[in-house]
Amino acid sequence: MSESSSAVSLVPGAPEGGRRRLSVVIPAKDEREGLEALLAAVYAALGECGGLEHEVIVVDDGSRDGTFERLRELQPRHPGLRGVRLSRNFGKEAALLAGLRAATGDAVITMDADLQHPPAVIPEMVARWRAGAKVVHGVTSRPSGARRRDRFASSAFNRLMRYLAGIEMRRASDFTLLDRVAADVVVRELPERRRFYRALTRWVGFRQESVVFDVPPRERGSSAWSSARLMDLAATGIVSFTSLPLRLVTFLGLATLVFAVVLVADTLWSWFTGTAVSGYATVEVTLLFVGSAVMISLGILGEYVARIYDEVKARPGYVVEEELGGAPRPDSPSLPTPAQGG
């Protein structure tokens, strides 16, 4: 139940003997109740990965239900379990980056905490990696989203990313394995602050393969992604990977110019022939058309300017309040003296 993409390997695989450690990064927000079941499933899957050393890093993204405290309680039962607590909710993209920076493995798997990314797929992803793949994507067997509206919106966005940015996002997810080479590119060589992880993992290139998985029904709660947050993520993806919307502003301006020329020609012709010039309706339609074109253009320009403003401020994408277990990677930003737990 797997499919391989057509990406070509750009860097030869490392020797099998050098691949000894696997990191699993799990962003979590208000996941206290499901944390024990999640870790049990993840560690069971890691046990089927052929004796790889492993670490599991749970990034607490501003939880209010005691997720980090529960993680502290569970740590003695699970060797290699680590925790990173962010000082507030910075969003999933920031939590993923924090986990990637903290990971020390020769490969890193990122997955959701709600078990809709089934841990049982991990051994197959590891097998693809051992066979030479640098990036292994988990793709869903059917369009994601419980509601028809969500599936339609997801499909429309994926088409936009394919046509505008040339990135195939069909049935994509954040369930991904990155070889250390690819992970270092994503973490160190791509410094943007407004990130779209699942597109970045495709943009980096290298040899990429895909593993198809079925999304199990959600056992509890509902998705934390509101329509507004999904729209913001979609805007980030489009603005970050293509400047074509800016060209569309130019085309829209040209279309408005052509419309104005035609309207002027019609007005002059009516004046020369003595025909009554169109009145209120023509003026109203013209004003609405031009006004709409101007507002749309300003909106598109505003999106790009806002992203530039975010980058120029150069604020860190997140702040680490506390780390639990292990030693962080030297390039992982945190407070000068983060409290250590465990």
Short mmCIF file of N, CA and C in Angstrom, two decimals, residues 148-292:
data_model
loop_
_atom_site.label_atom_id
_atom_site.label_comp_id
_atom_site.label_asym_id
_atom_site.label_seq_id
_atom_site.Cartn_x
_atom_site.Cartn_y
_atom_site.Cartn_z
N ARG A 148 -17.55 18.12 3.56
CA ARG A 148 -17.36 18.30 2.12
C ARG A 148 -16.72 19.64 1.81
N ARG A 149 -17.08 20.68 2.58
CA ARG A 149 -16.50 22.00 2.37
C ARG A 149 -15.00 21.98 2.59
N ASP A 150 -14.54 21.25 3.63
CA ASP A 150 -13.11 21.18 3.92
C ASP A 150 -12.38 20.44 2.81
N ARG A 151 -12.97 19.36 2.30
CA ARG A 151 -12.33 18.61 1.23
C ARG A 151 -12.23 19.44 -0.04
N PHE A 152 -13.28 20.20 -0.33
CA PHE A 152 -13.25 21.05 -1.52
C PHE A 152 -12.18 22.13 -1.39
N ALA A 153 -12.11 22.76 -0.20
CA ALA A 153 -11.12 23.80 0.01
C ALA A 153 -9.70 23.24 -0.08
N SER A 154 -9.49 22.05 0.49
CA SER A 154 -8.18 21.42 0.43
C SER A 154 -7.79 21.10 -1.01
N SER A 155 -8.75 20.57 -1.77
CA SER A 155 -8.47 20.24 -3.17
C SER A 155 -8.15 21.49 -3.98
N ALA A 156 -8.89 22.58 -3.74
CA ALA A 156 -8.65 23.83 -4.46
C ALA A 156 -7.27 24.38 -4.14
N PHE A 157 -6.89 24.34 -2.86
CA PHE A 157 -5.58 24.84 -2.47
C PHE A 157 -4.46 24.02 -3.08
N ASN A 158 -4.62 22.70 -3.09
CA ASN A 158 -3.59 21.83 -3.66
C ASN A 158 -3.40 22.13 -5.15
N ARG A 159 -4.51 22.38 -5.85
CA ARG A 159 -4.40 22.73 -7.27
C ARG A 159 -3.67 24.06 -7.45
N LEU A 160 -3.98 25.03 -6.60
CA LEU A 160 -3.31 26.32 -6.68
C LEU A 160 -1.80 26.16 -6.47
N MET A 161 -1.40 25.38 -5.48
CA MET A 161 0.02 25.18 -5.21
C MET A 161 0.70 24.48 -6.39
N ARG A 162 -0.02 23.57 -7.03
CA ARG A 162 0.58 22.87 -8.17
C ARG A 162 0.74 23.80 -9.37
N TYR A 163 -0.29 24.61 -9.65
CA TYR A 163 -0.25 25.47 -10.83
C TYR A 163 0.59 26.73 -10.60
N LEU A 164 0.53 27.30 -9.40
CA LEU A 164 1.24 28.54 -9.14
C LEU A 164 2.69 28.32 -8.75
N ALA A 165 2.95 27.31 -7.91
CA ALA A 165 4.29 27.12 -7.37
C ALA A 165 4.99 25.87 -7.89
N GLY A 166 4.26 25.02 -8.61
CA GLY A 166 4.87 23.81 -9.12
C GLY A 166 5.16 22.77 -8.07
N ILE A 167 4.46 22.80 -6.93
CA ILE A 167 4.67 21.85 -5.84
C ILE A 167 3.44 20.96 -5.72
N GLU A 168 3.64 19.67 -5.82
CA GLU A 168 2.53 18.71 -5.74
C GLU A 168 2.15 18.49 -4.28
N MET A 169 0.92 18.89 -3.93
CA MET A 169 0.46 18.81 -2.55
C MET A 169 -0.72 17.85 -2.39
N ARG A 170 -1.03 17.09 -3.40
CA ARG A 170 -2.21 16.23 -3.35
C ARG A 170 -2.11 15.23 -2.20
N ARG A 171 -3.10 15.29 -1.31
CA ARG A 171 -3.20 14.38 -0.16
C ARG A 171 -1.97 14.46 0.76
N ALA A 172 -1.31 15.62 0.77
CA ALA A 172 -0.11 15.80 1.59
C ALA A 172 -0.46 15.92 3.06
N SER A 173 0.52 15.64 3.90
CA SER A 173 0.35 15.77 5.35
C SER A 173 1.70 16.14 5.95
N ASP A 174 1.70 16.40 7.26
CA ASP A 174 2.95 16.67 7.97
C ASP A 174 3.60 15.39 8.49
N PHE A 175 3.07 14.24 8.13
CA PHE A 175 3.63 12.95 8.52
C PHE A 175 4.76 12.64 7.54
N THR A 176 6.00 12.98 7.93
CA THR A 176 7.13 12.96 7.00
C THR A 176 8.38 12.47 7.71
N LEU A 177 9.19 11.72 6.97
CA LEU A 177 10.52 11.35 7.44
C LEU A 177 11.55 12.15 6.65
N LEU A 178 12.47 12.79 7.37
CA LEU A 178 13.56 13.55 6.75
C LEU A 178 14.89 12.95 7.14
N ASP A 179 15.71 12.63 6.17
CA ASP A 179 17.09 12.28 6.45
C ASP A 179 17.79 13.49 7.07
N ARG A 180 18.85 13.27 7.83
CA ARG A 180 19.54 14.37 8.48
C ARG A 180 19.97 15.44 7.48
N VAL A 181 20.37 15.02 6.28
CA VAL A 181 20.78 16.00 5.26
C VAL A 181 19.61 16.92 4.93
N ALA A 182 18.44 16.34 4.67
CA ALA A 182 17.26 17.15 4.33
C ALA A 182 16.79 17.96 5.52
N ALA A 183 16.84 17.36 6.72
CA ALA A 183 16.40 18.07 7.92
C ALA A 183 17.26 19.30 8.18
N ASP A 184 18.57 19.17 7.96
CA ASP A 184 19.46 20.32 8.18
C ASP A 184 19.17 21.43 7.17
N VAL A 185 18.81 21.06 5.95
CA VAL A 185 18.45 22.09 4.97
C VAL A 185 17.20 22.83 5.42
N VAL A 186 16.18 22.09 5.86
CA VAL A 186 14.93 22.70 6.29
C VAL A 186 15.15 23.60 7.50
N VAL A 187 16.02 23.18 8.42
CA VAL A 187 16.21 23.92 9.67
C VAL A 187 17.19 25.07 9.52
N ARG A 188 18.32 24.81 8.85
CA ARG A 188 19.41 25.79 8.86
C ARG A 188 19.46 26.67 7.62
N GLU A 189 19.07 26.13 6.48
CA GLU A 189 19.23 26.86 5.23
C GLU A 189 17.97 27.59 4.79
N LEU A 190 16.86 27.37 5.47
CA LEU A 190 15.61 28.04 5.12
C LEU A 190 15.18 28.88 6.31
N PRO A 191 15.65 30.13 6.38
CA PRO A 191 15.47 30.91 7.61
C PRO A 191 14.15 31.66 7.73
N GLU A 192 13.23 31.49 6.76
CA GLU A 192 12.00 32.27 6.85
C GLU A 192 11.22 31.95 8.12
N ARG A 193 10.50 32.95 8.61
CA ARG A 193 9.78 32.82 9.87
C ARG A 193 8.34 32.36 9.68
N ARG A 194 7.72 32.76 8.58
CA ARG A 194 6.39 32.25 8.25
C ARG A 194 6.59 31.04 7.36
N ARG A 195 6.45 29.83 7.96
CA ARG A 195 6.82 28.60 7.26
C ARG A 195 5.60 27.77 6.90
N PHE A 196 5.78 26.97 5.86
CA PHE A 196 4.76 26.01 5.45
C PHE A 196 5.48 24.68 5.27
N TYR A 197 5.53 23.91 6.35
CA TYR A 197 6.43 22.76 6.46
C TYR A 197 6.21 21.74 5.36
N ARG A 198 4.98 21.35 5.11
CA ARG A 198 4.75 20.26 4.16
C ARG A 198 5.14 20.63 2.74
N ALA A 199 5.14 21.93 2.43
CA ALA A 199 5.63 22.36 1.12
C ALA A 199 7.16 22.45 1.11
N LEU A 200 7.74 22.89 2.22
CA LEU A 200 9.20 22.98 2.29
C LEU A 200 9.85 21.62 2.13
N THR A 201 9.25 20.58 2.70
CA THR A 201 9.84 19.24 2.59
C THR A 201 9.81 18.73 1.15
N ARG A 202 8.92 19.26 0.33
CA ARG A 202 8.91 18.91 -1.09
C ARG A 202 9.85 19.79 -1.89
N TRP A 203 9.99 21.03 -1.47
CA TRP A 203 10.82 21.98 -2.19
C TRP A 203 12.30 21.62 -2.11
N VAL A 204 12.75 21.01 -1.00
CA VAL A 204 14.18 20.77 -0.80
C VAL A 204 14.75 19.79 -1.81
N GLY A 205 13.90 19.00 -2.45
CA GLY A 205 14.41 18.05 -3.43
C GLY A 205 14.94 16.77 -2.79
N PHE A 206 16.08 16.27 -3.29
CA PHE A 206 16.65 14.98 -2.94
C PHE A 206 15.72 13.85 -3.43
N ARG A 207 16.08 12.65 -3.13
CA ARG A 207 15.26 11.51 -3.51
C ARG A 207 14.07 11.43 -2.56
N GLN A 208 12.87 11.51 -3.12
CA GLN A 208 11.65 11.54 -2.32
C GLN A 208 10.74 10.38 -2.71
N GLU A 209 10.16 9.76 -1.69
CA GLU A 209 9.20 8.68 -1.91
C GLU A 209 7.98 8.93 -1.03
N SER A 210 6.91 8.19 -1.32
CA SER A 210 5.66 8.37 -0.58
C SER A 210 5.14 7.04 -0.06
N VAL A 211 4.54 7.09 1.10
CA VAL A 211 3.87 5.94 1.70
C VAL A 211 2.42 6.35 1.96
N VAL A 212 1.48 5.57 1.46
CA VAL A 212 0.06 5.88 1.61
C VAL A 212 -0.44 5.30 2.93
N PHE A 213 -1.26 6.07 3.65
CA PHE A 213 -1.86 5.56 4.88
C PHE A 213 -3.33 5.97 4.94
N ASP A 214 -4.09 5.18 5.66
CA ASP A 214 -5.50 5.49 5.91
C ASP A 214 -5.60 6.33 7.18
N VAL A 215 -6.39 7.38 7.12
CA VAL A 215 -6.58 8.24 8.29
C VAL A 215 -7.63 7.61 9.20
N PRO A 216 -7.24 7.15 10.39
CA PRO A 216 -8.24 6.56 11.29
C PRO A 216 -9.18 7.63 11.82
N PRO A 217 -10.39 7.25 12.21
CA PRO A 217 -11.32 8.25 12.77
C PRO A 217 -10.77 8.83 14.06
N ARG A 218 -11.07 10.10 14.28
CA ARG A 218 -10.62 10.77 15.49
C ARG A 218 -11.33 10.18 16.70
N GLU A 219 -10.56 9.75 17.71
CA GLU A 219 -11.14 9.10 18.88
C GLU A 219 -11.77 10.09 19.85
N ARG A 220 -11.27 11.31 19.89
CA ARG A 220 -11.79 12.27 20.83
C ARG A 220 -11.56 13.67 20.30
N GLY A 221 -12.42 14.58 20.71
CA GLY A 221 -12.25 15.98 20.35
C GLY A 221 -12.45 16.24 18.87
N SER A 222 -12.09 17.43 18.46
CA SER A 222 -12.20 17.83 17.07
C SER A 222 -10.95 18.59 16.68
N SER A 223 -10.80 18.83 15.39
CA SER A 223 -9.62 19.51 14.88
C SER A 223 -9.52 20.91 15.46
N ALA A 224 -8.30 21.31 15.81
CA ALA A 224 -8.07 22.65 16.35
C ALA A 224 -7.91 23.69 15.24
N TRP A 225 -7.97 23.23 14.00
CA TRP A 225 -7.77 24.15 12.87
C TRP A 225 -9.10 24.78 12.49
N SER A 226 -9.23 26.08 12.75
CA SER A 226 -10.41 26.82 12.34
C SER A 226 -10.27 27.23 10.88
N SER A 227 -11.37 27.68 10.29
CA SER A 227 -11.34 28.11 8.89
C SER A 227 -10.36 29.28 8.71
N ALA A 228 -10.35 30.20 9.69
CA ALA A 228 -9.45 31.36 9.60
C ALA A 228 -7.99 30.92 9.62
N ARG A 229 -7.64 29.95 10.49
CA ARG A 229 -6.25 29.49 10.56
C ARG A 229 -5.85 28.75 9.30
N LEU A 230 -6.79 27.98 8.75
CA LEU A 230 -6.50 27.28 7.50
C LEU A 230 -6.28 28.26 6.36
N MET A 231 -7.10 29.32 6.31
CA MET A 231 -6.93 30.33 5.27
C MET A 231 -5.59 31.05 5.41
N ASP A 232 -5.19 31.32 6.66
CA ASP A 232 -3.90 31.98 6.88
C ASP A 232 -2.75 31.08 6.45
N LEU A 233 -2.85 29.77 6.74
CA LEU A 233 -1.81 28.84 6.33
C LEU A 233 -1.76 28.74 4.81
N ALA A 234 -2.93 28.73 4.16
CA ALA A 234 -2.97 28.68 2.70
C ALA A 234 -2.33 29.92 2.10
N ALA A 235 -2.62 31.09 2.68
CA ALA A 235 -2.01 32.33 2.18
C ALA A 235 -0.50 32.29 2.36
N THR A 236 -0.04 31.77 3.50
CA THR A 236 1.40 31.65 3.72
C THR A 236 2.04 30.75 2.67
N GLY A 237 1.38 29.62 2.37
CA GLY A 237 1.92 28.71 1.38
C GLY A 237 2.04 29.34 0.01
N ILE A 238 0.99 30.03 -0.42
CA ILE A 238 1.00 30.63 -1.76
C ILE A 238 2.00 31.77 -1.84
N VAL A 239 1.97 32.67 -0.84
CA VAL A 239 2.86 33.84 -0.87
C VAL A 239 4.33 33.42 -0.73
N SER A 240 4.59 32.35 0.03
CA SER A 240 5.97 31.93 0.28
C SER A 240 6.61 31.26 -0.92
N PHE A 241 5.79 30.68 -1.80
CA PHE A 241 6.37 29.85 -2.85
C PHE A 241 6.17 30.38 -4.27
N THR A 242 5.47 31.49 -4.42
CA THR A 242 5.30 32.02 -5.78
C THR A 242 4.98 33.51 -5.72
N SER A 243 5.47 34.23 -6.72
CA SER A 243 5.15 35.66 -6.87
C SER A 243 4.12 35.87 -7.97
N LEU A 244 3.53 34.80 -8.46
CA LEU A 244 2.56 34.93 -9.54
C LEU A 244 1.38 35.83 -9.20
N PRO A 245 0.86 35.81 -7.95
CA PRO A 245 -0.23 36.75 -7.65
C PRO A 245 0.12 38.20 -7.92
N LEU A 246 1.41 38.57 -7.75
CA LEU A 246 1.81 39.93 -8.07
C LEU A 246 1.70 40.20 -9.57
N ARG A 247 2.00 39.20 -10.39
CA ARG A 247 1.83 39.36 -11.83
C ARG A 247 0.36 39.46 -12.19
N LEU A 248 -0.47 38.75 -11.44
CA LEU A 248 -1.91 38.84 -11.70
C LEU A 248 -2.43 40.25 -11.45
N VAL A 249 -1.81 40.95 -10.49
CA VAL A 249 -2.19 42.35 -10.27
C VAL A 249 -1.93 43.17 -11.54
N THR A 250 -0.78 42.92 -12.19
CA THR A 250 -0.47 43.62 -13.43
C THR A 250 -1.49 43.28 -14.51
N PHE A 251 -1.83 42.00 -14.64
CA PHE A 251 -2.82 41.60 -15.64
C PHE A 251 -4.18 42.23 -15.35
N LEU A 252 -4.52 42.30 -14.07
CA LEU A 252 -5.79 42.91 -13.70
C LEU A 252 -5.79 44.39 -14.07
N GLY A 253 -4.66 45.06 -13.86
CA GLY A 253 -4.55 46.46 -14.26
C GLY A 253 -4.68 46.63 -15.75
N LEU A 254 -4.07 45.73 -16.52
CA LEU A 254 -4.19 45.80 -17.98
C LEU A 254 -5.63 45.57 -18.42
N ALA A 255 -6.31 44.62 -17.77
CA ALA A 255 -7.71 44.37 -18.11
C ALA A 255 -8.58 45.59 -17.83
N THR A 256 -8.29 46.25 -16.70
CA THR A 256 -9.02 47.47 -16.36
C THR A 256 -8.76 48.56 -17.39
N LEU A 257 -7.50 48.67 -17.86
CA LEU A 257 -7.15 49.65 -18.88
C LEU A 257 -7.90 49.39 -20.18
N VAL A 258 -7.92 48.12 -20.59
CA VAL A 258 -8.64 47.76 -21.82
C VAL A 258 -10.12 48.11 -21.69
N PHE A 259 -10.70 47.80 -20.55
CA PHE A 259 -12.11 48.12 -20.31
C PHE A 259 -12.34 49.63 -20.41
N ALA A 260 -11.40 50.42 -19.82
CA ALA A 260 -11.55 51.86 -19.86
C ALA A 260 -11.44 52.39 -21.29
N VAL A 261 -10.51 51.84 -22.09
CA VAL A 261 -10.35 52.28 -23.47
C VAL A 261 -11.61 51.99 -24.28
N VAL A 262 -12.16 50.80 -24.09
CA VAL A 262 -13.39 50.44 -24.80
C VAL A 262 -14.53 51.37 -24.41
N LEU A 263 -14.62 51.67 -23.11
CA LEU A 263 -15.69 52.54 -22.64
C LEU A 263 -15.53 53.96 -23.21
N VAL A 264 -14.29 54.47 -23.25
CA VAL A 264 -14.04 55.79 -23.82
C VAL A 264 -14.39 55.81 -25.31
N ALA A 265 -13.99 54.75 -26.02
CA ALA A 265 -14.31 54.67 -27.45
C ALA A 265 -15.82 54.66 -27.68
N ASP A 266 -16.54 53.92 -26.84
CA ASP A 266 -18.00 53.87 -26.97
C ASP A 266 -18.61 55.25 -26.70
N THR A 267 -18.08 55.94 -25.69
CA THR A 267 -18.60 57.27 -25.35
C THR A 267 -18.36 58.27 -26.49
N LEU A 268 -17.14 58.25 -27.06
CA LEU A 268 -16.84 59.16 -28.17
C LEU A 268 -17.67 58.85 -29.40
N TRP A 269 -17.84 57.57 -29.68
CA TRP A 269 -18.66 57.18 -30.83
C TRP A 269 -20.10 57.66 -30.66
N SER A 270 -20.62 57.50 -29.46
CA SER A 270 -21.99 57.95 -29.19
C SER A 270 -22.09 59.48 -29.34
N TRP A 271 -21.03 60.20 -28.94
CA TRP A 271 -21.04 61.66 -29.04
C TRP A 271 -21.01 62.12 -30.49
N PHE A 272 -20.15 61.45 -31.31
CA PHE A 272 -20.04 61.84 -32.70
C PHE A 272 -21.31 61.51 -33.49
N THR A 273 -21.96 60.42 -33.17
CA THR A 273 -23.16 60.01 -33.91
C THR A 273 -24.43 60.63 -33.36
N GLY A 274 -24.31 61.36 -32.26
CA GLY A 274 -25.49 62.00 -31.69
C GLY A 274 -26.37 61.08 -30.87
N THR A 275 -25.87 59.89 -30.58
CA THR A 275 -26.63 58.95 -29.75
C THR A 275 -26.47 59.33 -28.28
N ALA A 276 -27.52 59.14 -27.49
CA ALA A 276 -27.46 59.48 -26.07
C ALA A 276 -26.40 58.63 -25.38
N VAL A 277 -25.57 59.28 -24.60
CA VAL A 277 -24.51 58.58 -23.87
C VAL A 277 -25.12 57.83 -22.69
N SER A 278 -24.62 56.60 -22.45
CA SER A 278 -25.11 55.84 -21.31
C SER A 278 -24.89 56.63 -20.04
N GLY A 279 -25.81 56.52 -19.12
CA GLY A 279 -25.77 57.38 -17.95
C GLY A 279 -25.36 56.67 -16.69
N TYR A 280 -26.24 56.68 -15.70
CA TYR A 280 -25.92 56.26 -14.34
C TYR A 280 -25.44 54.82 -14.27
N ALA A 281 -26.09 53.91 -14.98
CA ALA A 281 -25.72 52.49 -14.92
C ALA A 281 -24.28 52.28 -15.36
N THR A 282 -23.89 52.95 -16.44
CA THR A 282 -22.52 52.79 -16.95
C THR A 282 -21.50 53.29 -15.94
N VAL A 283 -21.79 54.47 -15.38
CA VAL A 283 -20.87 55.03 -14.38
C VAL A 283 -20.76 54.13 -13.16
N GLU A 284 -21.90 53.63 -12.71
CA GLU A 284 -21.89 52.77 -11.52
C GLU A 284 -21.11 51.49 -11.75
N VAL A 285 -21.34 50.84 -12.88
CA VAL A 285 -20.62 49.60 -13.19
C VAL A 285 -19.12 49.86 -13.29
N THR A 286 -18.77 50.97 -13.94
CA THR A 286 -17.35 51.31 -14.10
C THR A 286 -16.68 51.53 -12.74
N LEU A 287 -17.33 52.29 -11.88
CA LEU A 287 -16.76 52.56 -10.56
C LEU A 287 -16.61 51.28 -9.74
N LEU A 288 -17.63 50.42 -9.79
CA LEU A 288 -17.56 49.17 -9.04
C LEU A 288 -16.44 48.28 -9.56
N PHE A 289 -16.30 48.21 -10.88
CA PHE A 289 -15.27 47.35 -11.47
C PHE A 289 -13.87 47.85 -11.11
N VAL A 290 -13.64 49.14 -11.33
CA VAL A 290 -12.32 49.70 -11.04
C VAL A 290 -12.03 49.64 -9.54
N GLY A 291 -13.03 49.98 -8.71
CA GLY A 291 -12.83 49.93 -7.27
C GLY A 291 -12.50 48.53 -6.79
N SER A 292 -13.19 47.53 -7.33
CA SER A 292 -12.91 46.14 -6.94
C SER A 292 -11.51 45.73 -7.35
#
